[in-house]
Coordinates of C-alpha atoms and ligand atoms in Angstrom, one line a residue:
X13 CA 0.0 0.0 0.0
X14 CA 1.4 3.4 -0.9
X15 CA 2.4 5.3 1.9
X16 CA 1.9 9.2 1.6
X17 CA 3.4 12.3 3.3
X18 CA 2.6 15.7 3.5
X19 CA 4.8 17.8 1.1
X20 CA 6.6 21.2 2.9
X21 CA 9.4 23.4 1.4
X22 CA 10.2 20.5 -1.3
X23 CA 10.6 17.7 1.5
X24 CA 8.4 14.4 2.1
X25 CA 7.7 14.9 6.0
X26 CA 5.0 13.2 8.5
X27 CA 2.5 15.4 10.4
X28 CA 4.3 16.4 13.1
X29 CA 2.4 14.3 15.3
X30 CA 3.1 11.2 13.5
X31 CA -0.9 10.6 13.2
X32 CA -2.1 8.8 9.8
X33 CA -5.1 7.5 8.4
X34 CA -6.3 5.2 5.5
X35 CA -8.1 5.9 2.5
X36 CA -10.6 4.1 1.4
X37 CA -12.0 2.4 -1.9
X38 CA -16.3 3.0 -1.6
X39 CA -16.1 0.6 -4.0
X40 CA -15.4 -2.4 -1.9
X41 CA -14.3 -1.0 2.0
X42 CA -10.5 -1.6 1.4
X43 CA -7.7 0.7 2.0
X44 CA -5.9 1.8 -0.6
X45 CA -2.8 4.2 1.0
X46 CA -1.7 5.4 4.1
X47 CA -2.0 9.9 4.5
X48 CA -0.5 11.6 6.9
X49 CA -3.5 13.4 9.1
X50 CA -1.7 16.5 9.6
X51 CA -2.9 19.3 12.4
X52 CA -3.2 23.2 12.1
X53 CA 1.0 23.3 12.8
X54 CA 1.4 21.5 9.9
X55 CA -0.5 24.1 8.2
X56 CA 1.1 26.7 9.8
X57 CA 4.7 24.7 8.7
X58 CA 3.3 25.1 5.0
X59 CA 2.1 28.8 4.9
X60 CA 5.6 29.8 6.6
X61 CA 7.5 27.5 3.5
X62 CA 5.0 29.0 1.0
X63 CA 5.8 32.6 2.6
X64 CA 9.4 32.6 2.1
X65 CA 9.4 31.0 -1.2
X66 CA 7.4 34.1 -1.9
X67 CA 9.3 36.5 0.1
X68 CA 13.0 35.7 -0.5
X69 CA 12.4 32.9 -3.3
X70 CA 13.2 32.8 -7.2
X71 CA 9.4 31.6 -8.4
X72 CA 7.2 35.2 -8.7
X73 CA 10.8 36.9 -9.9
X74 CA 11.4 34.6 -12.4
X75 CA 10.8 34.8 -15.9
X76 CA 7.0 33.3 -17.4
X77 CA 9.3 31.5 -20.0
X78 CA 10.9 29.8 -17.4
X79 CA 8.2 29.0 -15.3
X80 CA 6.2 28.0 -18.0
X81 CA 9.1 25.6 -19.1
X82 CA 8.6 24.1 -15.5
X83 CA 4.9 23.9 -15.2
X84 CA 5.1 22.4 -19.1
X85 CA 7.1 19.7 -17.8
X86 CA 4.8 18.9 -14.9
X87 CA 1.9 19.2 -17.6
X88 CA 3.7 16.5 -20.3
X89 CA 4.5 14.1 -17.2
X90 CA 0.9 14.2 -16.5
X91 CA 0.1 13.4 -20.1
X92 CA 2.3 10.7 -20.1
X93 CA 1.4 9.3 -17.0
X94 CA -2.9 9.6 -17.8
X95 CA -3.9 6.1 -17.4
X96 CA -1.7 5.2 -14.3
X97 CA -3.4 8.6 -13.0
X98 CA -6.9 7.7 -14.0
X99 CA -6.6 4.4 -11.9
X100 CA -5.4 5.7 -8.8
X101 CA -9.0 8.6 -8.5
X102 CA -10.9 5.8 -9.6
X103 CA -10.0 3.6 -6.2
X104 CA -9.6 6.8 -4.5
X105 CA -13.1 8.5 -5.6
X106 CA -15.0 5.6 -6.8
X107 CA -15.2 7.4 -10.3
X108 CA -15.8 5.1 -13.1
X109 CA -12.6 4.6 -14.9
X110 CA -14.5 6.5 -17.9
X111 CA -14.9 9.6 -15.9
X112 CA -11.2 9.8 -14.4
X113 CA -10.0 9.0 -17.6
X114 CA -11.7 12.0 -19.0
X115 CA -10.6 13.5 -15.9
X116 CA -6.9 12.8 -16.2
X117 CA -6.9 13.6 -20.0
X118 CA -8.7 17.3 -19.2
X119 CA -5.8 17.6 -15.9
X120 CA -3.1 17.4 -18.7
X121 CA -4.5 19.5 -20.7
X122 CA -5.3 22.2 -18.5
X123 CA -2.1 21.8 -17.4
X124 CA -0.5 22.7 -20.6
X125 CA -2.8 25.6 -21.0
X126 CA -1.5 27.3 -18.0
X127 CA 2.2 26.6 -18.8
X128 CA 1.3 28.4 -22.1
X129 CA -0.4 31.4 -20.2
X130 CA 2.7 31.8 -17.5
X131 CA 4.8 33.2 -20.3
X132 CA 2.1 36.5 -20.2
X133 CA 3.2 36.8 -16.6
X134 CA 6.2 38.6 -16.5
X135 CA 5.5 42.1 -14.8
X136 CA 5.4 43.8 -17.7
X137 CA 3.8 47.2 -18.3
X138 CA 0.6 46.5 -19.9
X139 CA -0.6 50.2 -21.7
X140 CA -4.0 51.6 -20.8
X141 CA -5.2 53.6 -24.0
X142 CA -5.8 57.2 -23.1
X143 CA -4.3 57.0 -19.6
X144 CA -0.5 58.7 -21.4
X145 CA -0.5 62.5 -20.9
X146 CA 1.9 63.3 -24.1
X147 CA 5.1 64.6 -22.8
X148 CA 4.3 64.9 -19.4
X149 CA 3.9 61.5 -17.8
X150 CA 3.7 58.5 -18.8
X151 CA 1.4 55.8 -16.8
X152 CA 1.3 52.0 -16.8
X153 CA -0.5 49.0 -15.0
X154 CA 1.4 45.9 -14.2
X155 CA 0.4 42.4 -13.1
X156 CA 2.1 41.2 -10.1
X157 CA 1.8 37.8 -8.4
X158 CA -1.0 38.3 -5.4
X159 CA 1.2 36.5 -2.6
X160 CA 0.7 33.0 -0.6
X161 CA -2.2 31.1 -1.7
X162 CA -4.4 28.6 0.6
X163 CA -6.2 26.6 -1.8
X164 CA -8.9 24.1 -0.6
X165 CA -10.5 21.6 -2.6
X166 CA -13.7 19.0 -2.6
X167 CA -13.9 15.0 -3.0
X168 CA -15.7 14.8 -6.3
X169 CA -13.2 16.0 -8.8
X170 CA -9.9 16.0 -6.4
X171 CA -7.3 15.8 -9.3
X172 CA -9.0 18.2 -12.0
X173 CA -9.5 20.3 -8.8
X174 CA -6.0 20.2 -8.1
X175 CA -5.0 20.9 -11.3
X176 CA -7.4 24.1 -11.4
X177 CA -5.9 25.5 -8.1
X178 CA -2.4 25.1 -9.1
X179 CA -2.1 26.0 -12.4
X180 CA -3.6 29.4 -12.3
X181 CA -1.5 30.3 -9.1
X182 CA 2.0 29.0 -10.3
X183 CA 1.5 30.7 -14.1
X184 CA 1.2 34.0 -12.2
X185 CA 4.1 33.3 -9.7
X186 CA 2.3 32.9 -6.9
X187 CA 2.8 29.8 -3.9
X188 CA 0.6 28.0 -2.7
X189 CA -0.3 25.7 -0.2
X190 CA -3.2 22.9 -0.6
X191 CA -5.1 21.0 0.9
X192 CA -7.1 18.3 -0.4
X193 CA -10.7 16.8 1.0
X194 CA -9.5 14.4 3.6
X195 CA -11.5 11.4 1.7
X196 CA -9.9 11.9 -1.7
X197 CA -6.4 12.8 -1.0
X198 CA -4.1 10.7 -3.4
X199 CA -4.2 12.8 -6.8
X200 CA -2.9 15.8 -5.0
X201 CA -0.2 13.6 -3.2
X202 CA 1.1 12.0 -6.3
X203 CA 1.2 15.7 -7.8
X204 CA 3.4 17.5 -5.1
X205 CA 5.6 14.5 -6.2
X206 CA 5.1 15.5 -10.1
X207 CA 6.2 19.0 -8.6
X208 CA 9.2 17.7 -7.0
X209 CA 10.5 15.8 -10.1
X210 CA 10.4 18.5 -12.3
X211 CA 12.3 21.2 -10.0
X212 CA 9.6 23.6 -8.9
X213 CA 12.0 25.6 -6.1
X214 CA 10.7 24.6 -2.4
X215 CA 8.5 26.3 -0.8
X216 CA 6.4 27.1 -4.1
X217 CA 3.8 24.3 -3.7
X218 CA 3.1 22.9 -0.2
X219 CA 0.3 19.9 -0.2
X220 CA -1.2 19.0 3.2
X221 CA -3.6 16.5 4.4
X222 CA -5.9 16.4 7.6
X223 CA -8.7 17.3 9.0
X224 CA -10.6 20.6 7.0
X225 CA -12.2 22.4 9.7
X226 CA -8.6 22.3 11.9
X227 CA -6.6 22.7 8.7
X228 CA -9.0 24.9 6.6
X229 CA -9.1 27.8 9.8
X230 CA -5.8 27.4 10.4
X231 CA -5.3 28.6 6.8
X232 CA -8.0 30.7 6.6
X233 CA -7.2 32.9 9.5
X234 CA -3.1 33.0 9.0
X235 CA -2.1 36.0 8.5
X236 CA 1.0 35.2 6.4
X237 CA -1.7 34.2 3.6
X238 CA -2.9 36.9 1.0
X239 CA -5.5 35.1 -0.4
X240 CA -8.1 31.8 -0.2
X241 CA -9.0 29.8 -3.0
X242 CA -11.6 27.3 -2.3
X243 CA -14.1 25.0 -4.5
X244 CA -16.5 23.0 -1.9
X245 CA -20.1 23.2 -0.2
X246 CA -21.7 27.0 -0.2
X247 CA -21.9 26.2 3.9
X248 CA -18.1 25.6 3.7
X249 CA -17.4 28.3 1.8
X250 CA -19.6 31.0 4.2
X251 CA -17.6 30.2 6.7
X252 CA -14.6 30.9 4.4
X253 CA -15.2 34.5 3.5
X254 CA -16.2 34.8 7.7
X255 CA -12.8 33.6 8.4
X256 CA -10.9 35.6 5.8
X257 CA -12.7 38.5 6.8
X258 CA -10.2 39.1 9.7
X259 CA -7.0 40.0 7.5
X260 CA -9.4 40.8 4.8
X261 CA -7.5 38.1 2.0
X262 CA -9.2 37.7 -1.1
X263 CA -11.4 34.7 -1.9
X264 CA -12.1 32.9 -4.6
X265 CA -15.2 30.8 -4.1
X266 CA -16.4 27.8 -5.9
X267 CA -19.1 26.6 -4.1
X268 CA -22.5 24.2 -4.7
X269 CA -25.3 24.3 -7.3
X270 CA -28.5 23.1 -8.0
X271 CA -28.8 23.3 -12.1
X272 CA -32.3 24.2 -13.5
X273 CA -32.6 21.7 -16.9
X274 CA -35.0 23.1 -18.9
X275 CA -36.5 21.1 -21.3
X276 CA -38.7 23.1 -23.9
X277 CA -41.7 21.9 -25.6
X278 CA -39.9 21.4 -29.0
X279 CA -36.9 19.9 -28.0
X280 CA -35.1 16.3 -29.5
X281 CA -36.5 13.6 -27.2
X282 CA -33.1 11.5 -29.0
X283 CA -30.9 13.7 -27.4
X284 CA -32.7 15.6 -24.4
X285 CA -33.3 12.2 -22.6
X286 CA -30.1 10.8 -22.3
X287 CA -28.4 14.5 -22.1
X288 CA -31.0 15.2 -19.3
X289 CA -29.3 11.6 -17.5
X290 CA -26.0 12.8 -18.5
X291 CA -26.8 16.1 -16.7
X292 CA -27.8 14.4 -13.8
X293 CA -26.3 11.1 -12.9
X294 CA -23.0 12.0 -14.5
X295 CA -20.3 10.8 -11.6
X296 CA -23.6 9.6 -9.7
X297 CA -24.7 13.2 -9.6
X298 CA -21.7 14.1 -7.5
X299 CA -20.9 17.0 -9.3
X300 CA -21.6 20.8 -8.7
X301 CA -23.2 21.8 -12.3
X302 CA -25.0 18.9 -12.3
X303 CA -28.4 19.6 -13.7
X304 CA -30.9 18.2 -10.8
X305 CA -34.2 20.2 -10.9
X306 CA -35.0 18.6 -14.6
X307 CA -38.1 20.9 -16.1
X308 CA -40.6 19.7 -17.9
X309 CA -44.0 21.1 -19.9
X310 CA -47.4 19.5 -18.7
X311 CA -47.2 18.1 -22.4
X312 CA -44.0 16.3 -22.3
X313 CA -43.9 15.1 -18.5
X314 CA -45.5 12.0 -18.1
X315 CA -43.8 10.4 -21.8
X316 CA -40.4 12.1 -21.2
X317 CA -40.3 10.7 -17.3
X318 CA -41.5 7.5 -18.5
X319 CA -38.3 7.2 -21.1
X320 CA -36.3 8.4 -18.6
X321 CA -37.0 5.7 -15.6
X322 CA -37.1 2.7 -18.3
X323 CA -33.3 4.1 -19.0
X324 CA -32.2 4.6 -15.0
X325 CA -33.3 0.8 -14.2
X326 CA -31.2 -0.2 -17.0
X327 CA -28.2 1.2 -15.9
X328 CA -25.2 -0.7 -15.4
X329 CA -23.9 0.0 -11.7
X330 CA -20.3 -2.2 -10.4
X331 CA -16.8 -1.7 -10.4
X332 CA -15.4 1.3 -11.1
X333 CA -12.3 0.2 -13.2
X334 CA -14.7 -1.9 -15.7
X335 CA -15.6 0.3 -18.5
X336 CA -19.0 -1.1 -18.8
X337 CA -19.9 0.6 -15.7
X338 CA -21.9 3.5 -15.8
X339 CA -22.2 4.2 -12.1
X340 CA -20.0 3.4 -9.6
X341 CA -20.4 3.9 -5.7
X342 CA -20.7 7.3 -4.1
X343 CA -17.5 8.6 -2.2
X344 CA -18.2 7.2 1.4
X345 CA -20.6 5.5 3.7
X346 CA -21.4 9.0 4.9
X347 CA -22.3 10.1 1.5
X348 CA -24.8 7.1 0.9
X349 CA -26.6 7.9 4.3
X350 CA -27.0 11.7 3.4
X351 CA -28.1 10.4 -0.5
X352 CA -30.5 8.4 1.2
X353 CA -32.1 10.5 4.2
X354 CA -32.9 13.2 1.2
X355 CA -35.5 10.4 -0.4
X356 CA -36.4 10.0 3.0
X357 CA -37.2 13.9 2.9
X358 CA -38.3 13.8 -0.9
X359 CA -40.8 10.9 -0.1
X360 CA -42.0 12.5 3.0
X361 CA -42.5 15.9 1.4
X362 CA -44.9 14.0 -1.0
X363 CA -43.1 14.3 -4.0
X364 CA -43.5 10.6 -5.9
X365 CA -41.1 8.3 -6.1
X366 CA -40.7 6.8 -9.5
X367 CA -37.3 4.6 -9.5
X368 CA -34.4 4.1 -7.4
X369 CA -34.6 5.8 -3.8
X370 CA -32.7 2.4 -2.1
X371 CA -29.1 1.4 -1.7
X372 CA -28.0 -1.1 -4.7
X373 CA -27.1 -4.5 -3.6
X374 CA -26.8 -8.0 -4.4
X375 CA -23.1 -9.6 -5.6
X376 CA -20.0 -7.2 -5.5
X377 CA -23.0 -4.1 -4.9
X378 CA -23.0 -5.5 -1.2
X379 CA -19.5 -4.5 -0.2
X380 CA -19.7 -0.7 -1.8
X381 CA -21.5 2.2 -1.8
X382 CA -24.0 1.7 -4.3
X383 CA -27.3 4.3 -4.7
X384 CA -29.5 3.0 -7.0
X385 CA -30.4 6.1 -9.8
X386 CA -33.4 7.3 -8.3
X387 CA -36.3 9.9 -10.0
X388 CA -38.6 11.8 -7.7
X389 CA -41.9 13.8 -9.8
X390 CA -44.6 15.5 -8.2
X391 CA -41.7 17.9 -6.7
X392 CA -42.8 21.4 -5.7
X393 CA -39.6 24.1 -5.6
X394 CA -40.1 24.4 -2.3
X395 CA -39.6 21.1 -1.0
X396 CA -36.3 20.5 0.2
X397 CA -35.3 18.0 -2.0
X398 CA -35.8 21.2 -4.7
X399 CA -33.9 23.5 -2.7
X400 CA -31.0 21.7 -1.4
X401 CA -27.7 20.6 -3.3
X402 CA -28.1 16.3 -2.5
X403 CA -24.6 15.2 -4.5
X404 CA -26.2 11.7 -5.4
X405 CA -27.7 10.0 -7.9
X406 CA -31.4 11.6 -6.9
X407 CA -32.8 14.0 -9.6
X408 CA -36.6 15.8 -9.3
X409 CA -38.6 16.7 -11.6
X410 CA -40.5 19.8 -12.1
X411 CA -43.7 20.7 -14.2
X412 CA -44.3 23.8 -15.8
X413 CA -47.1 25.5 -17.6
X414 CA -45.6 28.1 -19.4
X415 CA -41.7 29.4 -21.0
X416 CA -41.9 31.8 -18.1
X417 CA -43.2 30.2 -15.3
X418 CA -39.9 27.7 -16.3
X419 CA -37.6 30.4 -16.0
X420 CA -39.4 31.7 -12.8
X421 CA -38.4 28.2 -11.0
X422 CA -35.1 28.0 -12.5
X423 CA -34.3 31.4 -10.6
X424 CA -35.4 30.6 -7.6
X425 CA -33.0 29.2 -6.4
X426 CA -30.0 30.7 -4.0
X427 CA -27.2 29.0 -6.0
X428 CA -26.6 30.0 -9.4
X429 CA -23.7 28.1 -10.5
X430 CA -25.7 25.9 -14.0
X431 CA -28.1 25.6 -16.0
X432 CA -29.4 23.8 -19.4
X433 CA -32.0 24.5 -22.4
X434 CA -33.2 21.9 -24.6
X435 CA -34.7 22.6 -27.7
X436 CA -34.7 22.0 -31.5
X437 CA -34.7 26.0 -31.8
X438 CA -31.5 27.6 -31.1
X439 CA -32.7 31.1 -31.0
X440 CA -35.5 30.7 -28.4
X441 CA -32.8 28.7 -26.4
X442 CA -30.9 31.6 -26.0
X443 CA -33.4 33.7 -25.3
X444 CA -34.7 31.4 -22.1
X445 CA -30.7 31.4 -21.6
X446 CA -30.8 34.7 -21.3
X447 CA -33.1 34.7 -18.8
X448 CA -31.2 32.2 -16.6
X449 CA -29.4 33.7 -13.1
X450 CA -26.3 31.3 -13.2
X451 CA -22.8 31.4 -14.7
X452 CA -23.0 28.9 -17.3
X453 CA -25.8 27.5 -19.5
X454 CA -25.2 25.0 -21.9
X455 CA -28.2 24.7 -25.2
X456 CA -28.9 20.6 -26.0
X457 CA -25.6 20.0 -23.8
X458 CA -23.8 19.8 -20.8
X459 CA -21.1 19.3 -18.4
X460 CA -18.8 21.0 -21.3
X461 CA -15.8 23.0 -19.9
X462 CA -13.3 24.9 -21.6
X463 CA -10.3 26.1 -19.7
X464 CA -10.4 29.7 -22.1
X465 CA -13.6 30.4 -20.5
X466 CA -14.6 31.7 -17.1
X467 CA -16.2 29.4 -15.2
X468 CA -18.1 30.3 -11.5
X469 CA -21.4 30.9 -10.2
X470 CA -23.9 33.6 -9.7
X471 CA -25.8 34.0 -6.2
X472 CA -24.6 31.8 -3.8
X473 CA -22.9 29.3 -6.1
X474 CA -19.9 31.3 -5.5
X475 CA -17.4 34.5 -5.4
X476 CA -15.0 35.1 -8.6
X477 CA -14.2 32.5 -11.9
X478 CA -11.8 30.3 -12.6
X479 CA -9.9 29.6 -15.7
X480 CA -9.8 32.5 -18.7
X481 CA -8.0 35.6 -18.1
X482 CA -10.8 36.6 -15.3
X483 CA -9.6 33.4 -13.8
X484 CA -6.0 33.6 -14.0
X485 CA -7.1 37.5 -13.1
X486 CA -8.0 36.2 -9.6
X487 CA -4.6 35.6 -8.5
X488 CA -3.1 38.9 -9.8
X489 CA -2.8 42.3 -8.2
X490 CA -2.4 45.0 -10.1
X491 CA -0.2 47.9 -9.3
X492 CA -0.6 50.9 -11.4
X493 CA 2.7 53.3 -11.5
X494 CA 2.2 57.3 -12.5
X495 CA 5.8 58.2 -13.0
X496 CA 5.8 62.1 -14.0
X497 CA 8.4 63.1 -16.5
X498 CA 7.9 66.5 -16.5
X499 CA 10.3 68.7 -16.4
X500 CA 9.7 71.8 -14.2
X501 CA 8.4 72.7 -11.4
X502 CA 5.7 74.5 -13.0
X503 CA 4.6 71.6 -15.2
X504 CA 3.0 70.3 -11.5
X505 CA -0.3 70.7 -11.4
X506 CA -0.2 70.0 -7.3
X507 CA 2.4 72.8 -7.2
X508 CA 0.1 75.4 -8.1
X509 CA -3.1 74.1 -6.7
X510 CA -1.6 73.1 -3.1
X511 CA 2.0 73.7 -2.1
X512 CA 2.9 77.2 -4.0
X513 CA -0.5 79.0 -2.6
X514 CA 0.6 77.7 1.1
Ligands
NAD621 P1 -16.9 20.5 1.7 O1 -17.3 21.9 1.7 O2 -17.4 19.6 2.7 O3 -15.3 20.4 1.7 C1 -14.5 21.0 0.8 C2 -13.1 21.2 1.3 O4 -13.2 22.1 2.4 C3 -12.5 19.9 1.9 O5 -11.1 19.9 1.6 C4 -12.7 20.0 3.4 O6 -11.7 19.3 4.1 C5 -12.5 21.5 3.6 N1 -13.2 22.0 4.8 C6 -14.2 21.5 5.5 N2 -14.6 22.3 6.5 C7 -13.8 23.4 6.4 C8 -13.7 24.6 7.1 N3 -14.5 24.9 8.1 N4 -12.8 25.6 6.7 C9 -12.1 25.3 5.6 N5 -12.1 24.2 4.9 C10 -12.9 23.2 5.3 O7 -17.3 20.0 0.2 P2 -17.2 18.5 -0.3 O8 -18.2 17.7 0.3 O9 -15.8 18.0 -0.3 O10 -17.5 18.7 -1.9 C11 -18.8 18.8 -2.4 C12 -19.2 20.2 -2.5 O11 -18.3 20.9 -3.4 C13 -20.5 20.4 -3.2 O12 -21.3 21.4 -2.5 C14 -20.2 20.9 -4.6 O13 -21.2 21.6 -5.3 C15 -19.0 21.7 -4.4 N6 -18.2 21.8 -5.6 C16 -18.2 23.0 -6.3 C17 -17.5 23.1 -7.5 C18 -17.5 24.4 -8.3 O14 -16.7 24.6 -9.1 N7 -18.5 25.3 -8.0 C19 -16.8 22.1 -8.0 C20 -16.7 20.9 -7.3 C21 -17.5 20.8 -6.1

């Protein structure tokens, strides 16, 4: 079994109080490696590493071709190493080997695409039209590395997550220290190792392990740390921007969702069916765009549900690394409970249970984690199993009367991170698009990314974007430098105005 340590100013150390735990496969109970549970000390360990490769180190001083030769390294090692990667989330996270594959294909790739963007990081004056006076001053903006950055991150993507933490930060020349979700933690583990091998200076990444509300504060609070990046629960993430308040750091936010799929009255039933499963029960719903309040006219409902339910029954649930499977076991025993008390919830709200609702069993089923896809109609928007991000395998389903009452249940909502139109007519797609209160909205798709465009959520799905310029934005400052090369004392307009009247 693989035995982990916590990664500090380029060593391989223990917590300092020697304590480890196991993680564990959901797919059968076994343990898979041993992590070091680390404490707040440890934390504070990293952030003073992280501080002095800042401070007194050769990473935010040195040149974006350089880095970017570095972080291209990392990004090709990745590349090369995708399917070794891909297995390791899979008994990690439970993932199907189909979606960490995808996962560890899109990590390498991502990767690369920061490398490329740390060559535009080089503290170069960047020209604001109009701000020149003509032979008086001249006035510039520059982009300067933002400082230490704490970056937290969730169980259900933990290396993409990883990978979207770290690559904005180190193309900018910022370090960083991270911390993974304590029941996902090998991905980021095996990448401070990628870090190591390819000569990132100490000190520049930091990866720690433990326990998030000890670690989390601790890194939250520090006051050696300019800014918090986190991608988790909104209730998490509250208590994030609380915490930061004190040294008032910057925060990033990526926080929870609870996607509005809208299905129009004209759309495809060949594709809106299965994209409405994909939406939902992609990564056994475990994923923060996912697209669970699924909309439907009075017209379609009861044919599109029934299409639907015939297709959840059929699906193929087992081991993860068997690419037949197309849903594996949710991340932990702890997970399955909360899946299942919101059925409870759903079914004693009233809404109607239509498939699913019950822990999968019955051969290899019986030692994991298994939800069985589960449909819910008859839901209100009120009801909590409307309201309230599940991260399972549970979708509910909606019925509308009209275009606009659609759009009115899609809004009300307090996240605002997804949502999804299906219809055969592109332009009145958009326009409902339009209409939608989130930060992405795919037409007749979803779960598409692109690391060139901002991704983040409206409302309380979140503070700030990731990837794009916005995203690599986010861990800039910008200094802006007047430098007046005037030469007289006259030419002054302070002179006059303040000093030479007394
Ligand atoms: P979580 O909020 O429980 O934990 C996220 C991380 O925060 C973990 O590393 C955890 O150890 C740490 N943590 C826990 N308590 C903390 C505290 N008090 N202070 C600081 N850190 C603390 O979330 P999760 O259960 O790991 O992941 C699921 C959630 O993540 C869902 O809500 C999902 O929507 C969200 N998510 C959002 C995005 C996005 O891009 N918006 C992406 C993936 C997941």
């Amino acid at each position: 079994m693989e035995d982990y340590k916590l990664y500090i100013d380029g060593k391989f150390e223990n917590a300092e109080s020697g304590d480890t735990y196991k993680s564990i496969n959901p797919y059968n109970g076994e343990a898979i490696a041993t992590i070091p549970q680390g404490s707040a000390r440890d934390a504070d360990r990293a952030i003073r590493a992280a501080r002095k490769a800042f401070d007194e180190g050769p990473w935010p001083r040195m040149a974006g071709e350089e880095r970017s030769a570095l972080i291209g390294k990392a990004a090709g090692l990745l590349k090369e190493r995708m399917k070794d990667y891909a297995r390791l989330e899979s008994l990690d996270s439970g993932g199907t080997i189909n979606k960490t594959g995808a996962d560890a294909f899109l990590a390498a790739r991502q990767l690369a695409f920061f490398a490329e963007q740390a060559k535009r990081f080089n503290g170069e004056p960047e020209e604001i039209p109009g701000l020149q006076r003509e032979g008086r001053s001249f006035n510039y903006v520059i982009r300067e590395p933002m400082g230490v950055c704490a970056q937290i991150i969730p169980w259900n993507f933990p290396y993409m997550m990883a990978i979207w933490k770290l690559g904005p930060a180190l193309a900018t020349g910022n370090t960083v220290v991270l911390k993974p979700a304590s029941l996902t933690p090998v991905m980021a583990l095996e990448l401070a190792r990628v870090c190591d091998e390819v000569g990132i200076p100490p000190g520049v990444v930091n990866i720690i392990t433990g326990p998030g509300g000890e670690m989390g504060a601790a890194m939250t609070e520090h006051p050696l740390v300019d800014k918090v990046a986190f991608t988790g629960s909104t209730e998490v993430g509250r208590d994030i921007m609380a915490k930061a308040a004190g040294t008032l750091k910057k925060v990033t936010l990526e926080c929870g969702g609870k996607g509005a799929n809208i299905v129009l009255d004209d759309a495809d039933w060949d594709v809106a069916v299965d994209g409405s499963i994909w939406a939902s029960f992609y990564h056994q719903g475990q994923v923060c765009e996912s697209g669970t309040r699924l909309m439907l006219s009075a017209k379609d409902h009861d044919g599109f549900v029934e299409q639907m339910v015939d297709k959840l029954n059929a699906m193929k649930m087992g081991d993860p690394l068997d690419k037949e499977t197309q849903l594996g076991p949710v991340v932990s025993e702890g997970q399955m409970k909360s899946v299942l008390d919101y059925v409870a919830i759903g079914k004693g709200e009233g809404a109607k249970l239509m498939c699913g609702g019950a822990r999968a069993t019955g051969g290899d089923l019986d030692k994991g984690c298994f939800v069985r896809p589960t449909l819910f109609t008859g839901v209100t928007n009120d009801m909590r199993i409307a309201r309230e991000e599940i991260f399972g395998p549970v979708l509910a389903v909606l019925k509308y009367g009209s275009e606009d009452e659609a759009v009115a249940l899609a809004n009300d909502s307090i996240y605002g991170l997804s949502g999804g139109v299906w219809s055969r007519n592109i332009d009145r797609a958009r326009k409902v698009a339009g209409r939608l209160r989130t930060g992405t909205v795919w037409i007749n798709e979803w779960h598409m990314l692109s690391e060139r465009a901002p991704f983040g959520g409206y409302k309380q799905s979140g503070v700030g974007r990731e990837f794009g310029d916005e995203g690599l934005g986010e861990y800039c400052e910008l200094k802006t430098l007047y430098i007046d090369d005037a030469k007289t004392r006259e030419n002054k307009p302070w002179y006059d105005m303040v000093v030479a009247r007394g």
